[in-house]
Coordinates of C-alpha atoms in Angstrom, one line a residue:
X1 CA 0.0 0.0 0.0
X2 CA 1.2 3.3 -0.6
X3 CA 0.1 7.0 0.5
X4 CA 0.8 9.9 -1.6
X5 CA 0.2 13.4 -0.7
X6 CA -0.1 16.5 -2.7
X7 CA 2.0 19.4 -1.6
X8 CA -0.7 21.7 -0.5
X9 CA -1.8 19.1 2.1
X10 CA 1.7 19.3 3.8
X11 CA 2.8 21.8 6.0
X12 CA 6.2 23.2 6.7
X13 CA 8.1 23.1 9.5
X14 CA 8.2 25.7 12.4
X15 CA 8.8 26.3 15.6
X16 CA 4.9 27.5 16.3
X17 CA 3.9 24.5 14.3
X18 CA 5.8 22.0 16.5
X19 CA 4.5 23.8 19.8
X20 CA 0.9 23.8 18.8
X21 CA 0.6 20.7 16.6
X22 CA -2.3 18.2 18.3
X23 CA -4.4 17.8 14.9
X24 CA -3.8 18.3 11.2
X25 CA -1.1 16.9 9.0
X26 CA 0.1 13.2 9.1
X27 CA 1.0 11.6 12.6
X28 CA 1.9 8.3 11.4
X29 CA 1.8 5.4 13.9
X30 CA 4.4 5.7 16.6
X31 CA 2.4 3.7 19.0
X32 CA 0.0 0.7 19.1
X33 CA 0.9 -0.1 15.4
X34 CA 0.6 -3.5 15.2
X35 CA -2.0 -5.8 14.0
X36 CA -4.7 -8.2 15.3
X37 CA -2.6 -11.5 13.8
X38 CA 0.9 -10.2 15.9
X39 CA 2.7 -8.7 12.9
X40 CA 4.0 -5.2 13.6
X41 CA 2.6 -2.6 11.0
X42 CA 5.4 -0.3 9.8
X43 CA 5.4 2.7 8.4
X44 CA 8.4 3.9 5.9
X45 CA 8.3 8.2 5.3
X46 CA 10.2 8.4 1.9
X47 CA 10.7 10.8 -1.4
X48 CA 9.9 7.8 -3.8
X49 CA 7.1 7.2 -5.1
X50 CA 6.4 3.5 -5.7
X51 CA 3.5 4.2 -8.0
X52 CA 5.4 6.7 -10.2
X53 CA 7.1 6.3 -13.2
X54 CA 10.8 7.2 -11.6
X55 CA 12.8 3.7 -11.7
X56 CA 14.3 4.0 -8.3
X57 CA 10.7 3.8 -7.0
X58 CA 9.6 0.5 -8.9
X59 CA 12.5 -0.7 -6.9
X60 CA 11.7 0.5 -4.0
X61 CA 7.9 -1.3 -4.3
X62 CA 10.0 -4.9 -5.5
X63 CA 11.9 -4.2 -1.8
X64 CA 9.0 -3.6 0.1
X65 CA 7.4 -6.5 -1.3
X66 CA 10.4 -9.0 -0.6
X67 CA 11.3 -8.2 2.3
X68 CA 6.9 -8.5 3.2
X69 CA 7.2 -11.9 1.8
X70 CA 10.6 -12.8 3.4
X71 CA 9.1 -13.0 6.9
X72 CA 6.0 -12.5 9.4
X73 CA 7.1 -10.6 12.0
X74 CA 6.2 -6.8 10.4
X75 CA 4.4 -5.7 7.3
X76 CA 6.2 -2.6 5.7
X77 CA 3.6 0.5 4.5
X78 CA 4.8 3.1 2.4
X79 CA 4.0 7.1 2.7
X80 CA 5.2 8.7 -0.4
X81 CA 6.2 13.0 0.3
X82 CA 7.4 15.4 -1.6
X83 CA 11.1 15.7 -1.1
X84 CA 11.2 19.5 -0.3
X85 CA 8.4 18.0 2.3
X86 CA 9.4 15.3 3.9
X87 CA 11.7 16.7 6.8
X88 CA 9.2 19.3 8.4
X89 CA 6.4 16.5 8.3
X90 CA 8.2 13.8 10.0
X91 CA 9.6 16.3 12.8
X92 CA 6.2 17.7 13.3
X93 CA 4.3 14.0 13.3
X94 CA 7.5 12.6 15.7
X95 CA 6.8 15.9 18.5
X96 CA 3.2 14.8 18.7
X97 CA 4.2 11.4 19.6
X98 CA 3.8 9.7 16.6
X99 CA 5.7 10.0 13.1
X100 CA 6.8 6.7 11.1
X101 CA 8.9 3.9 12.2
X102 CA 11.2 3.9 9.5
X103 CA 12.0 7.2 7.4
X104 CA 14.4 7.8 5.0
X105 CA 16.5 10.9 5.4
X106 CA 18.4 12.8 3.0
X107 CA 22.0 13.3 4.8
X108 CA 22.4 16.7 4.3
X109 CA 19.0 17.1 6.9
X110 CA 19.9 14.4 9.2
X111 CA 21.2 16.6 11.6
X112 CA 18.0 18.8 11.8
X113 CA 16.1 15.2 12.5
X114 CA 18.3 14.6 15.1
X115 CA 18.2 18.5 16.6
X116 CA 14.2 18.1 16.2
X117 CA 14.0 14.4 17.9
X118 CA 12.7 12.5 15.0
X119 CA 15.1 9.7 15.0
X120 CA 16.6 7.6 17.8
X121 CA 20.5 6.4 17.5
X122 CA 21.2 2.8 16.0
X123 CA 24.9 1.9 17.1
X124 CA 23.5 -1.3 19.5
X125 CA 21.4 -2.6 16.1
X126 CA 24.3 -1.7 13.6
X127 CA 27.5 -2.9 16.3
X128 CA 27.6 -6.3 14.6
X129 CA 26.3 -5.9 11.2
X130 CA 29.2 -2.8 10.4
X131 CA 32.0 -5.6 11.8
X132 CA 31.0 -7.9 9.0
X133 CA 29.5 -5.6 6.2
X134 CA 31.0 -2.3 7.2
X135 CA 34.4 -3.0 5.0
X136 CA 32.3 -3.7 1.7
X137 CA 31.1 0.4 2.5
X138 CA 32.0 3.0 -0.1
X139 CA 29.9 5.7 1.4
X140 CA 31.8 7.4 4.5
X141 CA 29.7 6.1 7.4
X142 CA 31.1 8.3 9.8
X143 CA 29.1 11.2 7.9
X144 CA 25.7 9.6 9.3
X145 CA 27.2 10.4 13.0
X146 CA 26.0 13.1 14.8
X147 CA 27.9 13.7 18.1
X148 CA 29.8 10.4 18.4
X149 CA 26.0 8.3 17.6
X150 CA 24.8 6.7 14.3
X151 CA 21.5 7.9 13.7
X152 CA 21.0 6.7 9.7
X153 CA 22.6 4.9 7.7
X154 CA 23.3 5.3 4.2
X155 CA 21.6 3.3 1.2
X156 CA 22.5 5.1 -1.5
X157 CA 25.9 7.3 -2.9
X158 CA 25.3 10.6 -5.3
X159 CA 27.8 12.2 -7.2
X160 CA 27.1 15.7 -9.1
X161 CA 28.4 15.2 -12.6
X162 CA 27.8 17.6 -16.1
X163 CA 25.3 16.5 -18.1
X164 CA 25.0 17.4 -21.6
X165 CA 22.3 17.0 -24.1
X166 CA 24.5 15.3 -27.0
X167 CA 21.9 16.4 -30.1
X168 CA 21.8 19.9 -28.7
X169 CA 25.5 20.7 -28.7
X170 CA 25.6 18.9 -32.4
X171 CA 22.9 21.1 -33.6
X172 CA 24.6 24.2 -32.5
X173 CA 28.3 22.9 -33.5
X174 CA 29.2 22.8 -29.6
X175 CA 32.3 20.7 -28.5
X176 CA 31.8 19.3 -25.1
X177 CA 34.0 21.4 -22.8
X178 CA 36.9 20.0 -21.0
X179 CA 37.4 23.4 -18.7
X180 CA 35.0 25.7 -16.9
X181 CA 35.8 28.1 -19.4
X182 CA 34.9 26.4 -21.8
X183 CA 31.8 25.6 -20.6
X184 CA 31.2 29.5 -20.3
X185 CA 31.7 29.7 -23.9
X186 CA 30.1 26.6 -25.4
X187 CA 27.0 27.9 -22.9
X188 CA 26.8 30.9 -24.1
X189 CA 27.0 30.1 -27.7
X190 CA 23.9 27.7 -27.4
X191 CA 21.7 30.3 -26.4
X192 CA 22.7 32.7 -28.4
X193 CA 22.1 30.7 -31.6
X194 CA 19.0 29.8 -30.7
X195 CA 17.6 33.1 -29.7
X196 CA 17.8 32.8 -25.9
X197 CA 15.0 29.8 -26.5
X198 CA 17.8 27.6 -25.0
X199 CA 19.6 27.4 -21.9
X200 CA 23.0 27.1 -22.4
X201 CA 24.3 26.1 -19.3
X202 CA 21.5 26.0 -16.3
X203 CA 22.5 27.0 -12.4
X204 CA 19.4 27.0 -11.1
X205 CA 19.1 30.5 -8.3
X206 CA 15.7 29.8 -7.1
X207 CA 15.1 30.1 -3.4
X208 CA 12.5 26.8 -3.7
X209 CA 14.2 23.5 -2.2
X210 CA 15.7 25.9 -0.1
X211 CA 19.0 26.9 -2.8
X212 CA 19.4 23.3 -3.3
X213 CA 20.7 23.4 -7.1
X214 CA 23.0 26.4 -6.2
X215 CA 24.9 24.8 -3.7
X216 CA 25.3 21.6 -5.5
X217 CA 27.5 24.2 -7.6
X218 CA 28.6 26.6 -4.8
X219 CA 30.0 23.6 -2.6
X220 CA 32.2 21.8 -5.4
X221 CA 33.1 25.0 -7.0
X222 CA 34.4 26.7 -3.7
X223 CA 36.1 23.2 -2.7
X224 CA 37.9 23.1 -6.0
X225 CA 39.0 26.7 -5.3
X226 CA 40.4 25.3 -2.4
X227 CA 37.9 26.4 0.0
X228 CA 34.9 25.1 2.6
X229 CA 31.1 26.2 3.0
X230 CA 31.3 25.2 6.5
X231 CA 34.6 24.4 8.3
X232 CA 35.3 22.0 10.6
X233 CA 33.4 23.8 13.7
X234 CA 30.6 24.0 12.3
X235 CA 31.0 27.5 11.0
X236 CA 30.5 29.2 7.6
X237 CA 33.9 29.9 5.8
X238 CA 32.8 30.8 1.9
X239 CA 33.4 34.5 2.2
X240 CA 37.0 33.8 1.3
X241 CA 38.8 33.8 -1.6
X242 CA 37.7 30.5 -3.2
X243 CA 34.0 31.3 -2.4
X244 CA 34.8 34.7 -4.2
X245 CA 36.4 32.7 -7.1
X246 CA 33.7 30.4 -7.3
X247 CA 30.6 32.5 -7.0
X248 CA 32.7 34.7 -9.7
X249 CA 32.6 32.0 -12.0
X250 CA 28.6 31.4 -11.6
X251 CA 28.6 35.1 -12.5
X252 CA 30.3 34.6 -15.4
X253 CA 28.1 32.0 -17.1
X254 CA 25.6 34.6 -16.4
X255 CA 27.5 37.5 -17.7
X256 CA 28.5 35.3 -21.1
X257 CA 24.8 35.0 -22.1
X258 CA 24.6 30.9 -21.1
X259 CA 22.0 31.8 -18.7
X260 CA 19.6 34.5 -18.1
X261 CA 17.1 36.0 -15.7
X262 CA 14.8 32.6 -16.3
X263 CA 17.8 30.8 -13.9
X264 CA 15.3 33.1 -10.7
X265 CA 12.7 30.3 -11.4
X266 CA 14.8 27.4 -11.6
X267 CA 15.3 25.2 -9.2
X268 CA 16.9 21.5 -9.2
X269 CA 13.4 20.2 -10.9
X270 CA 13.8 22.8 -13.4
X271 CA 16.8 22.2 -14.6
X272 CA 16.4 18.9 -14.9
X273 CA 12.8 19.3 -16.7
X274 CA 14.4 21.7 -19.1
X275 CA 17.0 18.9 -20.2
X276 CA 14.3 16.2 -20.6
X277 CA 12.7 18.9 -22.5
X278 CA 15.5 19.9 -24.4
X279 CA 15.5 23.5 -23.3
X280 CA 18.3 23.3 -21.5
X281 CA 21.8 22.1 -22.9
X282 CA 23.9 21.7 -20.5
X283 CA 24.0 21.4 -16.5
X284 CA 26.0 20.2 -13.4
X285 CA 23.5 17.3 -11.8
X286 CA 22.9 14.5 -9.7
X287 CA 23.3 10.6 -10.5
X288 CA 20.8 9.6 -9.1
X289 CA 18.6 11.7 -11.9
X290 CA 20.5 10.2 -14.9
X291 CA 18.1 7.5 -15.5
X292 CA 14.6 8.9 -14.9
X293 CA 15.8 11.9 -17.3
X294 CA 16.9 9.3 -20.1
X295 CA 13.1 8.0 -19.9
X296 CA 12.0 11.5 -21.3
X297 CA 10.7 11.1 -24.8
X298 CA 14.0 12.4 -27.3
X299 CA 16.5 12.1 -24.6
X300 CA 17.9 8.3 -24.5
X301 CA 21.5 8.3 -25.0
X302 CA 21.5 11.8 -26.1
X303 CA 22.2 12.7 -22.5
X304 CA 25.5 12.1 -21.6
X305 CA 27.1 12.4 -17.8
X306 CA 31.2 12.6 -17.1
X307 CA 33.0 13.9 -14.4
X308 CA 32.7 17.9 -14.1
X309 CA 35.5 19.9 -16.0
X310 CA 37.9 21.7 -13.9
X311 CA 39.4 25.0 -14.0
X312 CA 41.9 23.7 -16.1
X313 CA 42.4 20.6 -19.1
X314 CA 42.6 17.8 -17.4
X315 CA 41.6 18.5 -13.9
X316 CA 38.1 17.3 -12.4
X317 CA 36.2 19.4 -10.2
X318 CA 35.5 17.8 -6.7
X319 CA 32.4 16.1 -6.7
X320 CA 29.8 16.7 -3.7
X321 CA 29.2 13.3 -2.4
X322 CA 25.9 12.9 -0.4
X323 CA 22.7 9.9 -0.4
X324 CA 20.2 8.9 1.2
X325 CA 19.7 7.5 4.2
X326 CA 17.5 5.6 6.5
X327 CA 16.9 6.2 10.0
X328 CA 14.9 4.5 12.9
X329 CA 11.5 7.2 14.1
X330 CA 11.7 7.9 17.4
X331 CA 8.4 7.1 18.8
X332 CA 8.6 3.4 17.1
X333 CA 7.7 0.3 19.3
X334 CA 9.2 -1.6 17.0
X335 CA 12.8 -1.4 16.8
X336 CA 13.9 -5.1 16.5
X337 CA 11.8 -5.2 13.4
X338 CA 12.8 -1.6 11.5
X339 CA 16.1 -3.1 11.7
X340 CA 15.3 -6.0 10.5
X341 CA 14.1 -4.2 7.1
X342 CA 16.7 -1.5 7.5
X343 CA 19.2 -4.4 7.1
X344 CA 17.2 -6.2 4.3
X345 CA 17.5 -2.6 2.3
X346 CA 21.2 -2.7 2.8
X347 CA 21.3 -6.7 1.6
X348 CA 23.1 -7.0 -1.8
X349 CA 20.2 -8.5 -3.5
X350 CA 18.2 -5.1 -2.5
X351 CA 21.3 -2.6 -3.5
X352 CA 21.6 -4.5 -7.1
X353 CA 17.7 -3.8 -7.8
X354 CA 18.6 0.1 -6.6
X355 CA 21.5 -0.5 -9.1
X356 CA 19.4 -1.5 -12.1
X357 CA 17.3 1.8 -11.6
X358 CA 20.4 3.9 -11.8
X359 CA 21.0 4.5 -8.2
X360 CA 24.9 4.1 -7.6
X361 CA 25.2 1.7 -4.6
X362 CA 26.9 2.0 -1.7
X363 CA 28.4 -1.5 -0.8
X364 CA 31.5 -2.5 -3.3
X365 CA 30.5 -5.8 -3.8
X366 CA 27.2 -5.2 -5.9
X367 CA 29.4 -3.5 -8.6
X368 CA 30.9 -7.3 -9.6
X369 CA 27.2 -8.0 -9.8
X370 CA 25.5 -8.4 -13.1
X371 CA 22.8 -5.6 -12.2
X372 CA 25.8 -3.3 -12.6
X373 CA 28.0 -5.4 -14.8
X374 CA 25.1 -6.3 -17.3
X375 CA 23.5 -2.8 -17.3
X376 CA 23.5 -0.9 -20.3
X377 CA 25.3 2.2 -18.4
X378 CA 27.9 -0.2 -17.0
X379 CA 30.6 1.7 -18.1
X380 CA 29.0 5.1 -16.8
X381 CA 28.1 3.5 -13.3
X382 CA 31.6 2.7 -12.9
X383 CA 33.0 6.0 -13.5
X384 CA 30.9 7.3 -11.4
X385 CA 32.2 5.2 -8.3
X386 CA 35.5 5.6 -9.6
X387 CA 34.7 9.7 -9.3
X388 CA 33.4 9.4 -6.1
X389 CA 36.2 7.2 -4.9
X390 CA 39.0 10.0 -6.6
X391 CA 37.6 13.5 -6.2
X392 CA 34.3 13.1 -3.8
X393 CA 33.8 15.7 -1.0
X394 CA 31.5 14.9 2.1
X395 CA 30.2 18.4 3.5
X396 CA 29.4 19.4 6.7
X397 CA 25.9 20.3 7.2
X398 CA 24.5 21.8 10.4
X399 CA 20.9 21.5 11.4
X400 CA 20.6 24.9 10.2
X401 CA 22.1 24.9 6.9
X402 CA 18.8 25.1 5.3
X403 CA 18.2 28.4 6.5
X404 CA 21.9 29.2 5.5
X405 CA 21.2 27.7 1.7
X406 CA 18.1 29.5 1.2
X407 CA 19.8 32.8 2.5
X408 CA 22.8 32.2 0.5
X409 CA 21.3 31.9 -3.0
X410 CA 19.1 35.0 -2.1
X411 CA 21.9 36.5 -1.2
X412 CA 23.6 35.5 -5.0
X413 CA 20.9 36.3 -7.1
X414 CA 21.4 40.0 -5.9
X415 CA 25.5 39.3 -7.1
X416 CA 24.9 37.6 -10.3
X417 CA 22.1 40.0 -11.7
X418 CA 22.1 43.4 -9.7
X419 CA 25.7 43.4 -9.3
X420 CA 26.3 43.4 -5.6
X421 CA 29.7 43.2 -5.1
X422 CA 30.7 39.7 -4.0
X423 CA 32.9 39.9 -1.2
X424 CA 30.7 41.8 0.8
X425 CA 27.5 39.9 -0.1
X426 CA 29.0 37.0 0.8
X427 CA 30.5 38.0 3.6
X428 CA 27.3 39.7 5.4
X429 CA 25.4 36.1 5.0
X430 CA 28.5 34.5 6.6
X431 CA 28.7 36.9 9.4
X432 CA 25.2 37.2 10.0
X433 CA 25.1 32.9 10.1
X434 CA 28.7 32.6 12.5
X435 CA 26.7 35.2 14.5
X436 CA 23.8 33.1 15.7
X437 CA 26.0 30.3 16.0
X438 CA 27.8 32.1 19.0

């Protein structure tokens, strides 16, 4: 069975929400969730949709069902929620007791599920199963631990790649470009010779998903620069010279002509929906999009992924590494069984089926098996470990770095279009962040 919510039915997370939350919005089943026969009723929170059309949720449904069918003790539900959703919802349901049993938590907001007592730690359940699986882990684990506790752990790797409509740049006489420059240029010369109907090269400076698609470029741009978003101590650090130098270079793709004023209504969804639609040429973005995207009627194998160009021939920019993740709900009376499903999600067999929808795995072994070795992106799927494994960066991200992101790209729309100078604008959002963090 699976629940699916439309966005206006979902409220957003705040602190008067949380306080006075007793009705309205989801609750979920935190206690007395088990059924007349003895089997425990879970409930999974997730992005994925099992009744959509994106691959990774067709395997989500085949996991659900096996591991269903694979035992008696607990019968999995799924609640399907908007990604930009999902956080506030299970954080509100989990303060008013209830919330699901099992949710699945993009890394970068684990730490505001753990500041908002959503989740519960899992180091007595996981103790064993890391001594004899923990090896086969490409992922960084230690990222899923928040003050010395595992509170998630990862199911699936993400690495932020370019992306490049093949027909597109052959239509315009493009080369695919091997340095940031370049990409400034090739850009700019698709949009121009189609009359601006194309974007050249898409960074998307919406403030919906809180900034998301700009700091998938901020972050790798300011690393490869040299440079941190958020140092070690959890404060903000980008209002130095390599987050100069990279926001610079977002300015000049914008400057060049490869993207206009239409980047203030793009957001991560966009951009990807303008490549599927083939108004947009060229992008930085995720893996874990590749293969729904290719679904897109006229897309196919004319998108191709490699690893982002640097700022010179033959260097890479640093990838941002991040996944998703699944956590145990707080308010569950079921933990023995969540993870028992937890480690079924983890098993091989489930990883290969998350491999054959595209989804880059986390556990070594599954790339020797032939859901990776027998897919028709084989070769792509091992590059991208291999670009994780070489040039990925794991972040740091605070439970407030939502409110930092969202702040951030506001604050870079004003520097990219309405020429605020850029050491100053990003040195006022830095200050005004570091200050509350006193």
């Amino acid at each position: 069975m699976t629940i699916r919510l439309d966005r206006r039915r979902l409220l957003t997370l705040g602190a008067a929400t949380i306080a006075a939350a007793g009705t309205g919005g989801l609750v979920g089943c935190g206690s007395g969730n088990g059924s007349g026969d003895g089997v425990a009723e879970l409930q999974l929170w997730t992005f994925l949709d099992p009744t959509g059309t994106d691959p990774r949720g067709k395997a989500l449904q085949e996991i659900i069902d096996g591991f269903n069918a694979s035992q008696s003790a607990a019968k999995v539900t799924v609640t399907s929620i908007n990604y930009a959703k999902i956080d506030g919802e299970v954080i509100r349901a989990a303060n008013t007791g209830g919330g699901p049993d099992i949710v699945n938590i993009y890394l970068p907001q684990l730490a505001q599920h753990v500041e908002g007592g959503s989740i519960q730690p899992i180091d007595d359940f996981a103790k064993d199963w890391l001594a004899q699986a923990g090896s086969a882990y490409l992922f960084p684990i230690d990222s899923a631990r928040i003050d010395g506790q595992l509170m998630a752990l990862p199911w699936e790797s993400r690495v932020w790649l370019f992306w490049y409509r093949k027909d597109l740049l052959d239509r315009y006489g493009v080369t695919p470009p091997t340095t940031l420059d370049e990409a400034v240029a090739a850009g700019a010369a698709i949009r121009r010779a189609s009359g601006n109907k194309i974007t050249g090269f898409a960074i998307g400076l919406s403030e919906q998903s809180l900034g998301a698609d700009f700091m998938e470029k901020f972050d790798p741009l300011t690393a490869g620069y040299g440079g941190a978003v958020i140092g070690a101590d959890g404060r903000a650090t980008f209002a130095s010279d390599a987050g100069a130098q990279a926001m610079s270079v977002i300015k000049k793709f914008a400057d060049a002509g490869a993207f206009g004023r239409e980047a203030l209504t793009m957001g991560a969804d966009e951009v990807v929906n303008g490549v599927k639609a083939g108004t947009v040429a060229m992008a930085i973005a995720g893996s874990f999009r590749v293969a729904a995207t290719r679904t897109a009627d006229g897309v196919g194998d004319n998108l191709v992924t490699t690893p982002v160009p640097g700022v010179t021939a033959g260097r890479r920019l640093p990838t941002a590494v991040a996944g998703q993740t699944l956590a145990m709900g707080a308010n569950t009376e079921h933990p023995e069984q969540v993870w028992a499903f937890i480690r079924y999600y983890l098993s091989a067999e489930s990883q290969a089926k998350f491999a054959a929808a595209g989804v880059l795995p986390v556990l070594r072994n599954v790339y020797d098996q032939p859901a990776v070795t027998q897919a028709q992106n084989a070769k792509e799927l091992l590059e991208w470990r291999d670009y994780l494994a070489s040039d990925g960066k794991v972040s740091l991200y605070p439970a407030d770095y939502s409110e930092l992101s969202t702040n951030l790209v506001k604050a870079a729309q004003k520097m990219v279009f309405d020429g605020a100078p850029i050491p100053a604008g990003l040195t006022e959002v830095q200050n005004q962040y570091n200050q509350k963090r006193k």
